[in-house]
Amino acid sequence: MKRTNVERELSVEKKEAILEGAMKEFLAQGYAAASMDRIATAAGVSKATVYSHFRDKENLFSALVEQLVQKKFHSIFGCVDSQAFEGEPKIVLRQLATNMLNMARGDEQFLNFMRLVIGESGRFPSLAQAFIRNVEKSAFSKLCHYLASRPELILSDVEATARIFIGTLVHYIIVQYMLHGGDILPMESDRLIDNLIKLICNGSKIENHGESSSTQHYP
Amino acid sequence: MKRTNVERELSVEKKEAILEGAMKEFLAQGYAAASMDRIATAAGVSKATVYSHFRDKENLFSALVEQLVQKKFHSIFGCVDSQAFEGEPKIVLRQLATNMLNMARGDEQFLNFMRLVIGESGRFPSLAQAFIRNVEKSAFSKLCHYLASRPELILSDVEATARIFIGTLVHYIIVQYMLHGGDILPMESDRLIDNLIKLICNGSKIENHGESSSTQHYP
DNA sequence: GTCTATAGGCGGATAGAC
DNA sequence: GTCTATCCGCCTATAGAC
């Protein structure tokens, strides 16, 4: 019985090593160009061991992306503790936006993960949806709750406002960092953030034609 | 001499056929999974003919993306004639946003093109930059000029505002259409557009601390 | 469970006839 | 310029020993 436990633990260690090797290979090469040989080598196991833990390449890829989506990139605001969502909007929103852009800038692993999810979203729609469910939705939901909790923000539509906020920042990350647009369309991140916050915090004196936003629950 | 001309024309036709076949294959399969055999078959020529027109797979891919970037997807506002950029902001901006989302929704060819450019932007940075230079920059520039031409819009920063407008819509396209988020994070496009336009058109009573915006020229 | 060795196929790229 | 036929390597996946 003792030997079985040891073997189980070894097996689990190998499985984790395989996922780690797969991460390096898939993030660097993309799905199609990734090689099971190189994954095995990077994990320090034989190719047959890889196939004993994962049915085929597709299966390994799915397992990897689901793991990354649930653990490593659980939220776009991943590096932001929940207590940061308390305080004046101008301060909190600036902090949030700054953290988001600083996290993405230069983090080639994160940028490659986004490239992979978007690039394969046509052939792996369920993985793209897993990404939405975990990363995008949790960030969106957190921001909606915060926006709705601040009475000084009289927003006619909290969800739409959250989309504008996140969309502006994600698009900035895509153009400047992922697509290497920094030299072609330069724009200081602080300048964008300043204007985004001004728009949201000052431009909210509009008629509230929606349902009461007191007991609303966001996705 | 006459035979030479005929041969030249045939050759040009074949080259165009190859690019057309390459478009189908690359947009459907991505770069790495695309096959030169299938491209040749789709173009109705032999594989050797493909290699007589293009040095290798990378070369063909680059030529294709550059062509698509310059011709087919020259502007995100591609389907919008320039004369549409005249009139009241609330009307023009709504028309612009609506056209943009309608163009992207369901156009699998366009969505696959975006997936390809983003997905390969790590391994083909110069193609991503070609995309920025042609598509993103021209849309951005048009919008900046329009925003600056409307005196009723007192925007403290035209370029930042244009980024917010385009970023919000591009992010919507990515989440809803490319990543299949429509069922997970539903949001009517009109609802987002309404709020975006309200924010830009009503929330612009802010101090103008920038340089005069009368004779500014945008990228 | 893990390994070595190998099957079997499809990939990109080319030689040489016409 | 275009074709047919072919080279050779790397790919995914598996068989069988330990």
mmCIF file with all atom_site columns, C-alpha atoms in Angstrom, chain B residues 117-195:
data_model
loop_
_atom_site.group_PDB
_atom_site.id
_atom_site.type_symbol
_atom_site.label_atom_id
_atom_site.label_alt_id
_atom_site.label_comp_id
_atom_site.label_asym_id
_atom_site.label_entity_id
_atom_site.label_seq_id
_atom_site.pdbx_PDB_ins_code
_atom_site.Cartn_x
_atom_site.Cartn_y
_atom_site.Cartn_z
_atom_site.occupancy
_atom_site.B_iso_or_equiv
_atom_site.pdbx_formal_charge
_atom_site.auth_seq_id
_atom_site.auth_comp_id
_atom_site.auth_asym_id
_atom_site.auth_atom_id
_atom_site.pdbx_PDB_model_num
ATOM 1  C CA . VAL B 1 117 ? -3.378  38.900 -36.565 1.00 0.00 ? 117 VAL B CA 1
ATOM 2  C CA . ILE B 1 118 ? -3.682  38.861 -32.788 1.00 0.00 ? 118 ILE B CA 1
ATOM 3  C CA . GLY B 1 119 ? -2.798  35.191 -32.432 1.00 0.00 ? 119 GLY B CA 1
ATOM 4  C CA . GLU B 1 120 ? 0.372   35.548 -34.501 1.00 0.00 ? 120 GLU B CA 1
ATOM 5  C CA . SER B 1 121 ? 1.357   38.980 -33.218 1.00 0.00 ? 121 SER B CA 1
ATOM 6  C CA . GLY B 1 122 ? 4.005   37.448 -30.975 1.00 0.00 ? 122 GLY B CA 1
ATOM 7  C CA . ARG B 1 123 ? 5.729   35.556 -33.789 1.00 0.00 ? 123 ARG B CA 1
ATOM 8  C CA . PHE B 1 124 ? 4.958   38.084 -36.579 1.00 0.00 ? 124 PHE B CA 1
ATOM 9  C CA . PRO B 1 125 ? 5.278   41.485 -34.899 1.00 0.00 ? 125 PRO B CA 1
ATOM 10 C CA . SER B 1 126 ? 5.766   43.339 -38.179 1.00 0.00 ? 126 SER B CA 1
ATOM 11 C CA . LEU B 1 127 ? 2.432   42.063 -39.505 1.00 0.00 ? 127 LEU B CA 1
ATOM 12 C CA . ALA B 1 128 ? 0.687   43.204 -36.347 1.00 0.00 ? 128 ALA B CA 1
ATOM 13 C CA . GLN B 1 129 ? 2.260   46.611 -36.836 1.00 0.00 ? 129 GLN B CA 1
ATOM 14 C CA . ALA B 1 130 ? 1.129   46.693 -40.453 1.00 0.00 ? 130 ALA B CA 1
ATOM 15 C CA . PHE B 1 131 ? -2.373  46.097 -39.133 1.00 0.00 ? 131 PHE B CA 1
ATOM 16 C CA . ILE B 1 132 ? -2.043  48.957 -36.658 1.00 0.00 ? 132 ILE B CA 1
ATOM 17 C CA . ARG B 1 133 ? -0.632  51.305 -39.286 1.00 0.00 ? 133 ARG B CA 1
ATOM 18 C CA . ASN B 1 134 ? -3.415  50.662 -41.784 1.00 0.00 ? 134 ASN B CA 1
ATOM 19 C CA . VAL B 1 135 ? -6.568  49.608 -39.998 1.00 0.00 ? 135 VAL B CA 1
ATOM 20 C CA . GLU B 1 136 ? -6.393  50.940 -36.489 1.00 0.00 ? 136 GLU B CA 1
ATOM 21 C CA . LYS B 1 137 ? -4.575  54.156 -37.289 1.00 0.00 ? 137 LYS B CA 1
ATOM 22 C CA . SER B 1 138 ? -6.837  55.240 -40.131 1.00 0.00 ? 138 SER B CA 1
ATOM 23 C CA . ALA B 1 139 ? -9.963  54.669 -38.082 1.00 0.00 ? 139 ALA B CA 1
ATOM 24 C CA . PHE B 1 140 ? -8.421  56.487 -35.138 1.00 0.00 ? 140 PHE B CA 1
ATOM 25 C CA . SER B 1 141 ? -7.309  59.390 -37.275 1.00 0.00 ? 141 SER B CA 1
ATOM 26 C CA . LYS B 1 142 ? -10.705 59.813 -38.959 1.00 0.00 ? 142 LYS B CA 1
ATOM 27 C CA . LEU B 1 143 ? -12.457 59.841 -35.640 1.00 0.00 ? 143 LEU B CA 1
ATOM 28 C CA . CYS B 1 144 ? -10.007 62.344 -34.131 1.00 0.00 ? 144 CYS B CA 1
ATOM 29 C CA . HIS B 1 145 ? -10.547 64.750 -37.013 1.00 0.00 ? 145 HIS B CA 1
ATOM 30 C CA . TYR B 1 146 ? -14.276 64.476 -36.708 1.00 0.00 ? 146 TYR B CA 1
ATOM 31 C CA . LEU B 1 147 ? -14.306 64.992 -32.949 1.00 0.00 ? 147 LEU B CA 1
ATOM 32 C CA . ALA B 1 148 ? -12.059 68.040 -33.286 1.00 0.00 ? 148 ALA B CA 1
ATOM 33 C CA . SER B 1 149 ? -14.237 69.503 -36.039 1.00 0.00 ? 149 SER B CA 1
ATOM 34 C CA . ARG B 1 150 ? -17.353 69.719 -33.868 1.00 0.00 ? 150 ARG B CA 1
ATOM 35 C CA . PRO B 1 151 ? -17.276 72.870 -31.752 1.00 0.00 ? 151 PRO B CA 1
ATOM 36 C CA . GLU B 1 152 ? -20.156 71.680 -29.583 1.00 0.00 ? 152 GLU B CA 1
ATOM 37 C CA . LEU B 1 153 ? -17.903 68.910 -28.279 1.00 0.00 ? 153 LEU B CA 1
ATOM 38 C CA . ILE B 1 154 ? -15.646 70.516 -25.709 1.00 0.00 ? 154 ILE B CA 1
ATOM 39 C CA . LEU B 1 155 ? -13.281 67.633 -25.198 1.00 0.00 ? 155 LEU B CA 1
ATOM 40 C CA . SER B 1 156 ? -10.221 68.129 -23.065 1.00 0.00 ? 156 SER B CA 1
ATOM 41 C CA . ASP B 1 157 ? -8.400  65.442 -25.060 1.00 0.00 ? 157 ASP B CA 1
ATOM 42 C CA . VAL B 1 158 ? -9.620  64.398 -28.479 1.00 0.00 ? 158 VAL B CA 1
ATOM 43 C CA . GLU B 1 159 ? -7.197  61.525 -28.943 1.00 0.00 ? 159 GLU B CA 1
ATOM 44 C CA . ALA B 1 160 ? -7.943  59.962 -25.579 1.00 0.00 ? 160 ALA B CA 1
ATOM 45 C CA . THR B 1 161 ? -11.661 60.266 -26.274 1.00 0.00 ? 161 THR B CA 1
ATOM 46 C CA . ALA B 1 162 ? -11.243 58.545 -29.630 1.00 0.00 ? 162 ALA B CA 1
ATOM 47 C CA . ARG B 1 163 ? -9.421  55.706 -27.889 1.00 0.00 ? 163 ARG B CA 1
ATOM 48 C CA . ILE B 1 164 ? -12.249 55.293 -25.421 1.00 0.00 ? 164 ILE B CA 1
ATOM 49 C CA . PHE B 1 165 ? -14.809 55.203 -28.222 1.00 0.00 ? 165 PHE B CA 1
ATOM 50 C CA . ILE B 1 166 ? -12.955 52.729 -30.425 1.00 0.00 ? 166 ILE B CA 1
ATOM 51 C CA . GLY B 1 167 ? -11.650 50.680 -27.509 1.00 0.00 ? 167 GLY B CA 1
ATOM 52 C CA . THR B 1 168 ? -15.110 50.154 -26.071 1.00 0.00 ? 168 THR B CA 1
ATOM 53 C CA . LEU B 1 169 ? -16.464 48.943 -29.406 1.00 0.00 ? 169 LEU B CA 1
ATOM 54 C CA . VAL B 1 170 ? -13.485 46.740 -30.313 1.00 0.00 ? 170 VAL B CA 1
ATOM 55 C CA . HIS B 1 171 ? -13.582 45.119 -26.894 1.00 0.00 ? 171 HIS B CA 1
ATOM 56 C CA . TYR B 1 172 ? -17.294 44.468 -27.374 1.00 0.00 ? 172 TYR B CA 1
ATOM 57 C CA . ILE B 1 173 ? -16.558 42.786 -30.716 1.00 0.00 ? 173 ILE B CA 1
ATOM 58 C CA . ILE B 1 174 ? -13.845 40.651 -29.157 1.00 0.00 ? 174 ILE B CA 1
ATOM 59 C CA . VAL B 1 175 ? -15.851 39.501 -26.154 1.00 0.00 ? 175 VAL B CA 1
ATOM 60 C CA . GLN B 1 176 ? -19.249 39.042 -27.801 1.00 0.00 ? 176 GLN B CA 1
ATOM 61 C CA . TYR B 1 177 ? -18.332 37.807 -31.275 1.00 0.00 ? 177 TYR B CA 1
ATOM 62 C CA . MET B 1 178 ? -14.771 36.512 -31.317 1.00 0.00 ? 178 MET B CA 1
ATOM 63 C CA . LEU B 1 179 ? -14.762 34.859 -27.885 1.00 0.00 ? 179 LEU B CA 1
ATOM 64 C CA . HIS B 1 180 ? -18.415 33.742 -28.073 1.00 0.00 ? 180 HIS B CA 1
ATOM 65 C CA . GLY B 1 181 ? -19.343 35.622 -24.914 1.00 0.00 ? 181 GLY B CA 1
ATOM 66 C CA . GLY B 1 182 ? -22.819 36.567 -26.093 1.00 0.00 ? 182 GLY B CA 1
ATOM 67 C CA . ASP B 1 183 ? -24.579 33.995 -23.912 1.00 0.00 ? 183 ASP B CA 1
ATOM 68 C CA . ILE B 1 184 ? -22.323 34.434 -20.882 1.00 0.00 ? 184 ILE B CA 1
ATOM 69 C CA . LEU B 1 185 ? -22.176 38.227 -20.636 1.00 0.00 ? 185 LEU B CA 1
ATOM 70 C CA . PRO B 1 186 ? -25.175 39.393 -22.636 1.00 0.00 ? 186 PRO B CA 1
ATOM 71 C CA . MET B 1 187 ? -25.464 43.071 -23.497 1.00 0.00 ? 187 MET B CA 1
ATOM 72 C CA . GLU B 1 188 ? -27.479 44.662 -26.266 1.00 0.00 ? 188 GLU B CA 1
ATOM 73 C CA . SER B 1 189 ? -25.215 46.628 -28.562 1.00 0.00 ? 189 SER B CA 1
ATOM 74 C CA . ASP B 1 190 ? -27.604 49.617 -28.567 1.00 0.00 ? 190 ASP B CA 1
ATOM 75 C CA . ARG B 1 191 ? -27.445 49.796 -24.816 1.00 0.00 ? 191 ARG B CA 1
ATOM 76 C CA . LEU B 1 192 ? -23.663 50.045 -24.857 1.00 0.00 ? 192 LEU B CA 1
ATOM 77 C CA . ILE B 1 193 ? -23.705 52.579 -27.688 1.00 0.00 ? 193 ILE B CA 1
ATOM 78 C CA . ASP B 1 194 ? -26.296 54.744 -25.914 1.00 0.00 ? 194 ASP B CA 1
ATOM 79 C CA . ASN B 1 195 ? -24.166 55.015 -22.814 1.00 0.00 ? 195 ASN B CA 1
#
